[in-house]
Short mmCIF file of C-alpha atoms and ligand atoms in Angstrom, two decimals:
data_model
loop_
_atom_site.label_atom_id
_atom_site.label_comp_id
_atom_site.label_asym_id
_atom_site.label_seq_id
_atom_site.Cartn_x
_atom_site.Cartn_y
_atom_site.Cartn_z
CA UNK K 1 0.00 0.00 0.00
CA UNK K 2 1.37 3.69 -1.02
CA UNK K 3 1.16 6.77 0.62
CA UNK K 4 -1.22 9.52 0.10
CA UNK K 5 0.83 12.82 -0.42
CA UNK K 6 -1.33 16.30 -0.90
CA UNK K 7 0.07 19.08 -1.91
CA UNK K 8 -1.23 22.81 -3.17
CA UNK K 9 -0.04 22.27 -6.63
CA UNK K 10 1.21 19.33 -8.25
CA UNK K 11 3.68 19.81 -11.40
CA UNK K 12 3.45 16.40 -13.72
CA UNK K 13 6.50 16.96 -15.90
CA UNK K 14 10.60 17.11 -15.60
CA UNK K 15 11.19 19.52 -18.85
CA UNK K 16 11.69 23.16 -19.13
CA UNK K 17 7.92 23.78 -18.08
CA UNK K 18 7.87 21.79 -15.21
CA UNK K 19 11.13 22.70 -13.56
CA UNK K 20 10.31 26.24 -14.38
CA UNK K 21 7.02 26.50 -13.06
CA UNK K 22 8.24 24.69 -9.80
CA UNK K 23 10.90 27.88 -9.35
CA UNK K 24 7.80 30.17 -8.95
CA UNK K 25 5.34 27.76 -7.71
CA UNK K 26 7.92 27.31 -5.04
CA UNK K 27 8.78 31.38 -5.01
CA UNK K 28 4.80 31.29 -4.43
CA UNK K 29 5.27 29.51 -1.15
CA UNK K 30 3.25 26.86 -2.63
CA UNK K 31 5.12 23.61 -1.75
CA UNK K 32 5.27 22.07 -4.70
CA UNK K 33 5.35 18.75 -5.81
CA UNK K 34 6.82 17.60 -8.97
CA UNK K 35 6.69 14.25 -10.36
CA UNK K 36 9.47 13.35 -13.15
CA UNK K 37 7.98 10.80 -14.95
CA UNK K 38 9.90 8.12 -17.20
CA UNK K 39 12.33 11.16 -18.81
CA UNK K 40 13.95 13.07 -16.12
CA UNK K 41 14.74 16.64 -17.53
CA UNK K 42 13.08 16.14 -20.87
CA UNK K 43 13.67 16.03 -24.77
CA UNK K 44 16.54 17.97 -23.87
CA UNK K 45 18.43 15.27 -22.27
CA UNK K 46 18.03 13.58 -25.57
CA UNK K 47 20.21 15.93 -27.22
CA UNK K 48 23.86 17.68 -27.72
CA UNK K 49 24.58 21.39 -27.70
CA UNK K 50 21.81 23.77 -27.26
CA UNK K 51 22.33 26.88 -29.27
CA UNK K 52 19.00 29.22 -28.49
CA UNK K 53 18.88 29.08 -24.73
CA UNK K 54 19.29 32.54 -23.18
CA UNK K 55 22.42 33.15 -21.87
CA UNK K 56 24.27 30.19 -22.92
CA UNK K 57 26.02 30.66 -26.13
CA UNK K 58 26.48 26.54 -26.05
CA UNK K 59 24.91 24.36 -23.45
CA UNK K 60 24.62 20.54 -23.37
CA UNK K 61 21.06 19.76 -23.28
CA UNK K 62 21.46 17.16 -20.63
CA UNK K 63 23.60 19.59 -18.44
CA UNK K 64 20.95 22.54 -18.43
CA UNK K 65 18.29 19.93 -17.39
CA UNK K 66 20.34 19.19 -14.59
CA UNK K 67 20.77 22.85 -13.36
CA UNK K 68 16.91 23.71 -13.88
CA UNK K 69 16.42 20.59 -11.52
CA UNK K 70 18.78 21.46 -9.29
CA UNK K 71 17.38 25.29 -9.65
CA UNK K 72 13.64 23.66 -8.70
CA UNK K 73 15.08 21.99 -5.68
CA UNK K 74 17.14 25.18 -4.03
CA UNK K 75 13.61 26.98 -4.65
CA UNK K 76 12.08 24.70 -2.50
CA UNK K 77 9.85 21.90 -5.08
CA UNK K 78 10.18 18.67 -3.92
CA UNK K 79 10.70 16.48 -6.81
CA UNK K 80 9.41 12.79 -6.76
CA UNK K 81 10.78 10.27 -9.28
CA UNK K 82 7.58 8.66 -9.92
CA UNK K 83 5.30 7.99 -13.06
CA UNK K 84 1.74 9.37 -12.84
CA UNK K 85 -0.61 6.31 -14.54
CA UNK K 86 -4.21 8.07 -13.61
CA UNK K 87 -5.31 11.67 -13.32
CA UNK K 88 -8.78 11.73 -11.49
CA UNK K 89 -9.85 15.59 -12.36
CA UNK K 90 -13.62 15.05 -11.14
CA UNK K 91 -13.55 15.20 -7.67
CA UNK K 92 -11.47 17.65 -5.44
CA UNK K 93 -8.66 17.65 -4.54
CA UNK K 94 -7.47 16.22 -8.01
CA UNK K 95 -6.45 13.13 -7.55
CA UNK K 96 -3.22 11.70 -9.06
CA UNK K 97 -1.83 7.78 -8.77
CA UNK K 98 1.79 7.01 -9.45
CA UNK K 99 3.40 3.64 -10.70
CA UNK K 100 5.25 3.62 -7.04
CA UNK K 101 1.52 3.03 -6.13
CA UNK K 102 1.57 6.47 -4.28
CA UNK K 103 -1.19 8.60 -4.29
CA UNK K 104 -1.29 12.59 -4.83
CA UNK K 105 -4.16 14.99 -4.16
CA UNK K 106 -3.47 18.77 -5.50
CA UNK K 107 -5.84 21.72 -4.82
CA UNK K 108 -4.11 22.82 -8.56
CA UNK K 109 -1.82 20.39 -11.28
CA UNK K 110 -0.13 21.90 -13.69
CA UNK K 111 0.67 19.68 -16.51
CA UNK K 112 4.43 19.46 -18.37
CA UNK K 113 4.18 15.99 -19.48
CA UNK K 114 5.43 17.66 -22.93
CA UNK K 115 6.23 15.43 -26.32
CA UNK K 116 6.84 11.74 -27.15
CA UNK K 117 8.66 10.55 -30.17
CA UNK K 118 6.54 9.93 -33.59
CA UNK K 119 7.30 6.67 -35.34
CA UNK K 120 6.40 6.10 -38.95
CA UNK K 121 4.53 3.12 -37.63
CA UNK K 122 5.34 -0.29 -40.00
CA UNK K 123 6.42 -3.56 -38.47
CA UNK K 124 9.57 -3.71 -39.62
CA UNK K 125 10.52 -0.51 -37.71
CA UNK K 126 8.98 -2.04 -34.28
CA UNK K 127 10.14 -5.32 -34.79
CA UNK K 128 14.49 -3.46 -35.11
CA UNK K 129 13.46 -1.47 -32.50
CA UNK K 130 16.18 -1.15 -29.85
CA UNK K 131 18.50 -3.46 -32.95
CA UNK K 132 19.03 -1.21 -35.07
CA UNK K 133 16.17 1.07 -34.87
CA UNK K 134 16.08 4.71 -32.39
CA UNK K 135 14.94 7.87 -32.01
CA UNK K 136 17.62 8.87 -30.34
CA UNK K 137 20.98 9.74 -31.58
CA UNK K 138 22.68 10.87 -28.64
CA UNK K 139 21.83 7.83 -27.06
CA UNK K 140 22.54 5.18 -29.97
CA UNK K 141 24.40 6.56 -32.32
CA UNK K 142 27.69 5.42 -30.31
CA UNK K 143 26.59 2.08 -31.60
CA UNK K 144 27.40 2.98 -35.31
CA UNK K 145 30.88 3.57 -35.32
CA UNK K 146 32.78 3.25 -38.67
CA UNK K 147 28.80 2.12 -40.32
CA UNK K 148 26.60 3.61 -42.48
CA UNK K 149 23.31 4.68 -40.96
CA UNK K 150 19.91 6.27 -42.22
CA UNK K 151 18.25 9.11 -41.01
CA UNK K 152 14.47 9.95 -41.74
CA UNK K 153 12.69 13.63 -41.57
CA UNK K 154 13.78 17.14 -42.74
CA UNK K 155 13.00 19.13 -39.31
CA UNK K 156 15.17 20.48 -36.88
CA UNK K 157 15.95 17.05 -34.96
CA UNK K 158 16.56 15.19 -38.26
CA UNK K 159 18.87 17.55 -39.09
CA UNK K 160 20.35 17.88 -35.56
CA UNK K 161 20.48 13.83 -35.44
CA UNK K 162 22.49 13.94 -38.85
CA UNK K 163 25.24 16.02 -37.90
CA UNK K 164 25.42 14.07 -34.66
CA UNK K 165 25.35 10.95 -36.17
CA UNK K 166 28.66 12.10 -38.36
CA UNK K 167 31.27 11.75 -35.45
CA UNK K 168 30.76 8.39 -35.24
CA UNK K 169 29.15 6.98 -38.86
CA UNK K 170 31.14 6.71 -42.39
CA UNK K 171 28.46 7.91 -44.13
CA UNK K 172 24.53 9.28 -43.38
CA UNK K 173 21.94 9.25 -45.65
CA UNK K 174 19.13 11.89 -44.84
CA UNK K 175 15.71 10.51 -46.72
CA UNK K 176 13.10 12.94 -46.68
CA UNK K 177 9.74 13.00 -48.42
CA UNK K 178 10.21 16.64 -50.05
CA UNK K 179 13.18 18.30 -51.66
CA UNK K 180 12.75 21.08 -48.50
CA UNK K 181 13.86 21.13 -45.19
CA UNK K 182 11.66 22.65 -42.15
CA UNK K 183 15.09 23.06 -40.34
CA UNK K 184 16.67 26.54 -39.56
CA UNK K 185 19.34 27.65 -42.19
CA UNK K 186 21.77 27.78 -39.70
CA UNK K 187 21.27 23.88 -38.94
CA UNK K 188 21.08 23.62 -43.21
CA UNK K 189 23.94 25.13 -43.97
CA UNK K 190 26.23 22.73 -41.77
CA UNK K 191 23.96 19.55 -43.29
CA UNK K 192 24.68 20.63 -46.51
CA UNK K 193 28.86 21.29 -45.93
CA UNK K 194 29.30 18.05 -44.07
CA UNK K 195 30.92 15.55 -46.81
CA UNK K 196 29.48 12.32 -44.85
CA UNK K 197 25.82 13.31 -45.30
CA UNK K 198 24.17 12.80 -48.54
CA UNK K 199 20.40 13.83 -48.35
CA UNK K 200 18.07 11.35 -50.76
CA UNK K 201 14.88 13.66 -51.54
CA UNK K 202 11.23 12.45 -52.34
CA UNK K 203 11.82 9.02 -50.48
CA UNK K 204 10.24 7.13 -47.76
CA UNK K 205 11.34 4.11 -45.87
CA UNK K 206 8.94 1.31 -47.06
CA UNK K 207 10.88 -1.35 -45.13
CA UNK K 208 13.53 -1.98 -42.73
CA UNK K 209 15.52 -5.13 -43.87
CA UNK K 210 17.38 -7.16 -41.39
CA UNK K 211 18.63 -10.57 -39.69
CA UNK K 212 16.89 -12.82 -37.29
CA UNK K 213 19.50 -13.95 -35.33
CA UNK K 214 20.94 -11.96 -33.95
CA UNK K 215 17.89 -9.55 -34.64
CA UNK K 216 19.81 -6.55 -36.75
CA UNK K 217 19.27 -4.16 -39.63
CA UNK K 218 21.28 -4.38 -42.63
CA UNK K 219 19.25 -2.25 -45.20
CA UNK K 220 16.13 -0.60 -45.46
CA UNK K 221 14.09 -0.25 -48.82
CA UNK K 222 13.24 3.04 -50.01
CA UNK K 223 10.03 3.99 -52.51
CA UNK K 224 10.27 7.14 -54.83
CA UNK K 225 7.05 9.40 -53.58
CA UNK K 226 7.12 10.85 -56.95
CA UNK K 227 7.79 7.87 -59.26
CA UNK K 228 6.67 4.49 -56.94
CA UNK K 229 10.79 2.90 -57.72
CA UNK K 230 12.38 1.49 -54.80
CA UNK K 231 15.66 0.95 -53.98
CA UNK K 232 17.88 -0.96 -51.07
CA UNK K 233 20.40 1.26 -48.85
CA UNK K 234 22.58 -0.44 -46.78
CA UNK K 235 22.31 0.69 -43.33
CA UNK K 236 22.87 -0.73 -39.90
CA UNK K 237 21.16 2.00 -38.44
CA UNK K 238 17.89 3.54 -38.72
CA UNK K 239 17.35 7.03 -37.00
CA UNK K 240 13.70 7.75 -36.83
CA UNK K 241 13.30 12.14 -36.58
CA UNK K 242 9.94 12.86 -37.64
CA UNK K 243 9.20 15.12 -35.04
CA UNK K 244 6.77 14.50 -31.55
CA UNK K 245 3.31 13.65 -30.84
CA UNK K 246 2.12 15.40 -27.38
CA UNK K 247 2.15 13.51 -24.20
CA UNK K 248 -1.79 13.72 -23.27
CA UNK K 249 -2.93 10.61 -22.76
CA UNK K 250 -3.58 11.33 -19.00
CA UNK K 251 -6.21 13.82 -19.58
CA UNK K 252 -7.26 12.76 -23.10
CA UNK K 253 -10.98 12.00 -21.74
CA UNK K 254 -11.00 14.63 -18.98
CA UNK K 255 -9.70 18.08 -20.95
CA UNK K 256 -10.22 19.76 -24.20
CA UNK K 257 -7.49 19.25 -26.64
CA UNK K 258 -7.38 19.73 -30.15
CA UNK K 259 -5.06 19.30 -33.28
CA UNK K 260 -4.51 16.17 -32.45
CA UNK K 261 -3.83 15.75 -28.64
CA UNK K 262 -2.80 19.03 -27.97
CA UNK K 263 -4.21 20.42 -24.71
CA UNK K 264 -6.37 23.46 -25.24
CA UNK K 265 -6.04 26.52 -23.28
CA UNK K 266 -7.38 29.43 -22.99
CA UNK K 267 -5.48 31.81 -25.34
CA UNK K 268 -2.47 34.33 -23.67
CA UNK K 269 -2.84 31.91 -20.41
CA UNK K 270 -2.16 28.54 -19.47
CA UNK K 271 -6.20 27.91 -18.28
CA UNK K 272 -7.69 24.26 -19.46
CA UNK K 273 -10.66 23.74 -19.74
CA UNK K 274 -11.28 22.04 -16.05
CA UNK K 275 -10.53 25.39 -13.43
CA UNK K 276 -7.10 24.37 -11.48
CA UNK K 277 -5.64 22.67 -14.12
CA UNK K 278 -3.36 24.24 -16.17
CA UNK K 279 -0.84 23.58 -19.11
CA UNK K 280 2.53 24.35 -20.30
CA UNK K 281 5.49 23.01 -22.79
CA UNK K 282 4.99 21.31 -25.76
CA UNK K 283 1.65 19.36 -24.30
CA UNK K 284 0.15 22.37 -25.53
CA UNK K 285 2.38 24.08 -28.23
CA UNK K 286 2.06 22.80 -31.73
CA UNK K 287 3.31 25.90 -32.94
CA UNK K 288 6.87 27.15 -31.57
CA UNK K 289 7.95 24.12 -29.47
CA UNK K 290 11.39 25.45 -28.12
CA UNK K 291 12.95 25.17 -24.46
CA UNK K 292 12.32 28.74 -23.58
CA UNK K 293 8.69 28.68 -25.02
CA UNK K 294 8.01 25.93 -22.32
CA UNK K 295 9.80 26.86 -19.72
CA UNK K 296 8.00 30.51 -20.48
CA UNK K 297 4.73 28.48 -20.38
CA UNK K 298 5.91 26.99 -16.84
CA UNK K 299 6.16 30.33 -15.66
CA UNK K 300 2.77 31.37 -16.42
CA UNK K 301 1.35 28.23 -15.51
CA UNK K 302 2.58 29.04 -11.90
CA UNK K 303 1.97 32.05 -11.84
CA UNK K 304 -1.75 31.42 -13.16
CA UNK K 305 -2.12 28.53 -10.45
CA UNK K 306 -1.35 30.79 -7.58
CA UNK K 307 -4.10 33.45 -8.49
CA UNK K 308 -6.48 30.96 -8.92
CA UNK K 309 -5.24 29.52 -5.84
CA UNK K 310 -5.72 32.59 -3.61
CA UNK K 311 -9.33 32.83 -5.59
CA UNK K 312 -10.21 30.60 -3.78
CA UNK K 313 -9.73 30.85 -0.37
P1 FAD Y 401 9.51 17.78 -22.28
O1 FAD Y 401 10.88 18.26 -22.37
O2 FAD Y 401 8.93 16.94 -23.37
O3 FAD Y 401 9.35 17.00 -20.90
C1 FAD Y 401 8.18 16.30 -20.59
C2 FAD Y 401 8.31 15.73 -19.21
O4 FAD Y 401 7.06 15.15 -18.82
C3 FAD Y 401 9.37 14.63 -19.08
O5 FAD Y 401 10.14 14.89 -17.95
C4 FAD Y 401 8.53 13.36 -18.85
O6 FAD Y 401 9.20 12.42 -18.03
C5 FAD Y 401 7.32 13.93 -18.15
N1 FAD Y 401 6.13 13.10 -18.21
C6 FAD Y 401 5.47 12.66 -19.32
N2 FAD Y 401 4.45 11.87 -18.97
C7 FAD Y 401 4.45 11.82 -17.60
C8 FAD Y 401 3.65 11.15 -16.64
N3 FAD Y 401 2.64 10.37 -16.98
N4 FAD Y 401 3.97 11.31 -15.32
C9 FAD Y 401 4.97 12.12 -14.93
N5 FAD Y 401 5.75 12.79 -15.81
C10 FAD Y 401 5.49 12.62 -17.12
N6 FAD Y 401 14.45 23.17 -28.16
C11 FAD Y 401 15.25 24.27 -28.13
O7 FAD Y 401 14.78 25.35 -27.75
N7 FAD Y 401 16.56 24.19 -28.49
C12 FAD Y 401 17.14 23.03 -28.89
O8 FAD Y 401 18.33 23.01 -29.24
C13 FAD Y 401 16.33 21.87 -28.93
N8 FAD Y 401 16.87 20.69 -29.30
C14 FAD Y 401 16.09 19.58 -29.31
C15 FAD Y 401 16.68 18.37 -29.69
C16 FAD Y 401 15.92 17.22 -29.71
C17 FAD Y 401 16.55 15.91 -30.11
C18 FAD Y 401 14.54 17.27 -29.33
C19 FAD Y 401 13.73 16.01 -29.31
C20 FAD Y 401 13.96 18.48 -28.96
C21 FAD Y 401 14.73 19.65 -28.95
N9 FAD Y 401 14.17 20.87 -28.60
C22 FAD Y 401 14.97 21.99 -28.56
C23 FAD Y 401 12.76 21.02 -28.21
C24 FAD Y 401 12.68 21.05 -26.65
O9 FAD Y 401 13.38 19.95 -26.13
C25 FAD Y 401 11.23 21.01 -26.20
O10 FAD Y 401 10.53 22.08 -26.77
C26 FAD Y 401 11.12 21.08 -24.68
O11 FAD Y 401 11.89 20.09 -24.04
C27 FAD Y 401 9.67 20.92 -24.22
O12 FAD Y 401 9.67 21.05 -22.83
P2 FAD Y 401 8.46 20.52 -21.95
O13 FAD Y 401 8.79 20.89 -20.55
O14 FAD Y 401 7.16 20.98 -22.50
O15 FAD Y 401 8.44 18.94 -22.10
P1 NAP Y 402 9.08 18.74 -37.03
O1 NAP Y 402 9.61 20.13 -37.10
O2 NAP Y 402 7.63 18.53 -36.85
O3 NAP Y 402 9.59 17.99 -38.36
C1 NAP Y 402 9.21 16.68 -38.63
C2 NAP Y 402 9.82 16.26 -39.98
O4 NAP Y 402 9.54 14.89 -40.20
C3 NAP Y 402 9.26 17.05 -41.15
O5 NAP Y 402 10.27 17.36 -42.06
C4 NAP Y 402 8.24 16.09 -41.75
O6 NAP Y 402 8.15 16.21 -43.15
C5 NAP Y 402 8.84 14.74 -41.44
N1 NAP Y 402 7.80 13.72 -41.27
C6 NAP Y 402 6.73 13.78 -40.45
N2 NAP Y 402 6.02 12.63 -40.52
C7 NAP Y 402 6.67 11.84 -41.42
C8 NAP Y 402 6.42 10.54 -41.91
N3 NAP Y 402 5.38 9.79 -41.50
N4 NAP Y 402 7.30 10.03 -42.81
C9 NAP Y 402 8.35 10.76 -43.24
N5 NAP Y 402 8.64 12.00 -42.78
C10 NAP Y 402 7.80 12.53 -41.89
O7 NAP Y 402 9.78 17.91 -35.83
P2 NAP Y 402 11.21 18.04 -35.11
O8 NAP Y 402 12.27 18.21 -36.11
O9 NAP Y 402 11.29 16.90 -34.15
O10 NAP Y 402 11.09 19.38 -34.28
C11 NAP Y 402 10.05 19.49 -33.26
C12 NAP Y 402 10.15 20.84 -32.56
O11 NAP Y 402 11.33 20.85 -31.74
C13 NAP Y 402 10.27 21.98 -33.56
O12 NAP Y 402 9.52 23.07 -33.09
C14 NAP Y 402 11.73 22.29 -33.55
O13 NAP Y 402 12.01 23.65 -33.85
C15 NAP Y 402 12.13 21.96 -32.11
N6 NAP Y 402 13.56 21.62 -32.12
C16 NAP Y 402 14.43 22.67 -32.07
C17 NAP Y 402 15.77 22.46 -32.18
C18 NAP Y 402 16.68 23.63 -32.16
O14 NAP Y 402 16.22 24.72 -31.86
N7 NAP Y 402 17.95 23.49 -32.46
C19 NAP Y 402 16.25 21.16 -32.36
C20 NAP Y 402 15.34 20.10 -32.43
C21 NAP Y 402 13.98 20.35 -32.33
P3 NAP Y 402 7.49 17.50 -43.83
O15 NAP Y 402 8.52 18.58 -43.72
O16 NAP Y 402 7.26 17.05 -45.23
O17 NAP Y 402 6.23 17.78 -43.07
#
């Protein structure tokens, strides 16, 4: 049996909105509690050098999550490594149950749980997943050393994942399903320079081609959008970047969301549609999705929880 833990304002979420929103939840004198869920610190810990945060001309994305956690704490959040499986937003207070099997009622929540991973969904790519198959460079693409790898999309991360994927592969091939990139110029203009990648426009990944035993990819076969022809590229690695779906399945039945999962709040605040809850980060952002848009979000989250808050009483 868990314990039951209440708390004025419960943060679901370890990114940029979360952490942020427990610095002035906590600055509140609100007591925070905020659970970290299955990705400590975020996306960001998923990546390299951050170029765009404030004051950091270079940052490692993993090291800034650790100081905005670290930041949290000195405020005063207590932060709970926990997984929240249920959000009960019916009754009052809220009622949240973690994986531990503890229990936490909130008089407010404020919800970071931010952006999973898309996949492109065929059963080739689930059955080389964790073989061959990742959506994470920084955390595979030691794996590749001295191989040739693939990488799929033509955003930011794609790109990102590319030029990552260089230090350690002999050669990247970027397959993307248009002859334009969504990715900043900046990002472009180093894709384009670097002699290892060689970008393969039009294409999709019909298949990824591999051994049973051990369980490995060796190719993957590529269709022509335009034309239908296919072709094999050796490959014995498959980086999947087509950008992230956002984490709502909590409150999918419970809260307004629209385009697709995205929370809905009321516009210029961080107000859901269920009074005391509130949203920030890329749960609700299809638009700008950056660090300092969420952890801008966390702010006003916390800041919108404590006047609703003091409504109240
Ligand atoms: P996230 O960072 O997505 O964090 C969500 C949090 O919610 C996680 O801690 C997770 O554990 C938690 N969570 C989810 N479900 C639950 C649950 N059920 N219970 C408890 N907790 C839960 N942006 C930039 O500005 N600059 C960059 O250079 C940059 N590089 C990027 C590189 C990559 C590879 C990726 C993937 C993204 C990058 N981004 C970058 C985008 C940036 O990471 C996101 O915009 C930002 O992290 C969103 O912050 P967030 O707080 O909304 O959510
Ligand atoms: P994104 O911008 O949504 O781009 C996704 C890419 O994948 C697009 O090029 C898209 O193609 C392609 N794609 C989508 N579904 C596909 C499918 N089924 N098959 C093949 N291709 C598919 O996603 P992202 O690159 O992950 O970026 C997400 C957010 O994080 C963005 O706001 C981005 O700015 C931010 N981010 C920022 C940085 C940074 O600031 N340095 C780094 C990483 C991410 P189309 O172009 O044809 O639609």
């Amino acid at each position: 049996m868990g314990e039951t833990r209440h708390t004025k304002v419960l943060i679901i979420g370890s990114g940029p909105a979360g952490y942020t929103a427990g610095v002035y939840a906590s600055r509140a004198m609100l007591s925070p509690i905020l659970v970290q869920g299955i990705e400590p610190g975020g996306q960001l810990t998923t990546t390299t050098e951050v170029e765009n945060w404030p004051g950091d001309t270079e940052v490692q994305g993993p090291d800034l999550m650790v100081r905005m956690e670290a930041h949290a704490r000195a405020m005063g959040t207590e932060i709970i490594g926990d997984i929240i499986s249920s959000l009960d937003l019916d009754q009052r207070p809220f009622v949240a149950k973690g994986d531990s099997g503890n229990t936490y009622t909130a008089d407010a929540v404020i919800l970071a749980t931010g952006a999973r991973a898309k996949w492109l969904g065929m059963p080739s790519e689930e059955k080389f997943k964790g073989f061959g198959v990742s959506a994470c460079a920084t955390c595979d693409g030691f794996f590749y050393r001295g191989q040739e790898i693939v990488v799929v999309g033509g955003g930011n991360t794609a790109v990102e994942e590319a030029l990552f994927l260089t230090n350690f592969a002999s050669k990247v091939t970027l397959i993307h399903r248009r002859d334009e990139l969504r990715a900043e110029k900046i990002l472009q203009d180093r894709l384009f320079k670097n002699p290892k990648i060689e970008p393969l426009w039009f294409h999709e990944i019909d298949e990824v081609l591999g051994t049973e035993s051990p369980l490995g990819v060796e190719s993957v076969r590529v269709r022509n959008v335009k034309t239908g022809k296919t072709q094999e590229i050796p490959a014995k690695g498959v980086f999947v970047a087509i950008g992230h779906a956002p984490a709502s399945e909590l409150v999918k039945d419970s809260l307004e969301t629209h385009m697709g999962g995205y929370v809905k709040v009321e516009a210029g605040t961080t107000r859901t549609s269920v009074p005391g809850v509130f949203a920030a980060g890329d749960l609700t952002d299809h638009i700008y999705r950056q660090a300092v848009t969420s952890a801008g979000m966390g702010c006003m989250a916390a800041l919108d929880a404590e006047r609703w808050l003091a409504e109240q009483d």
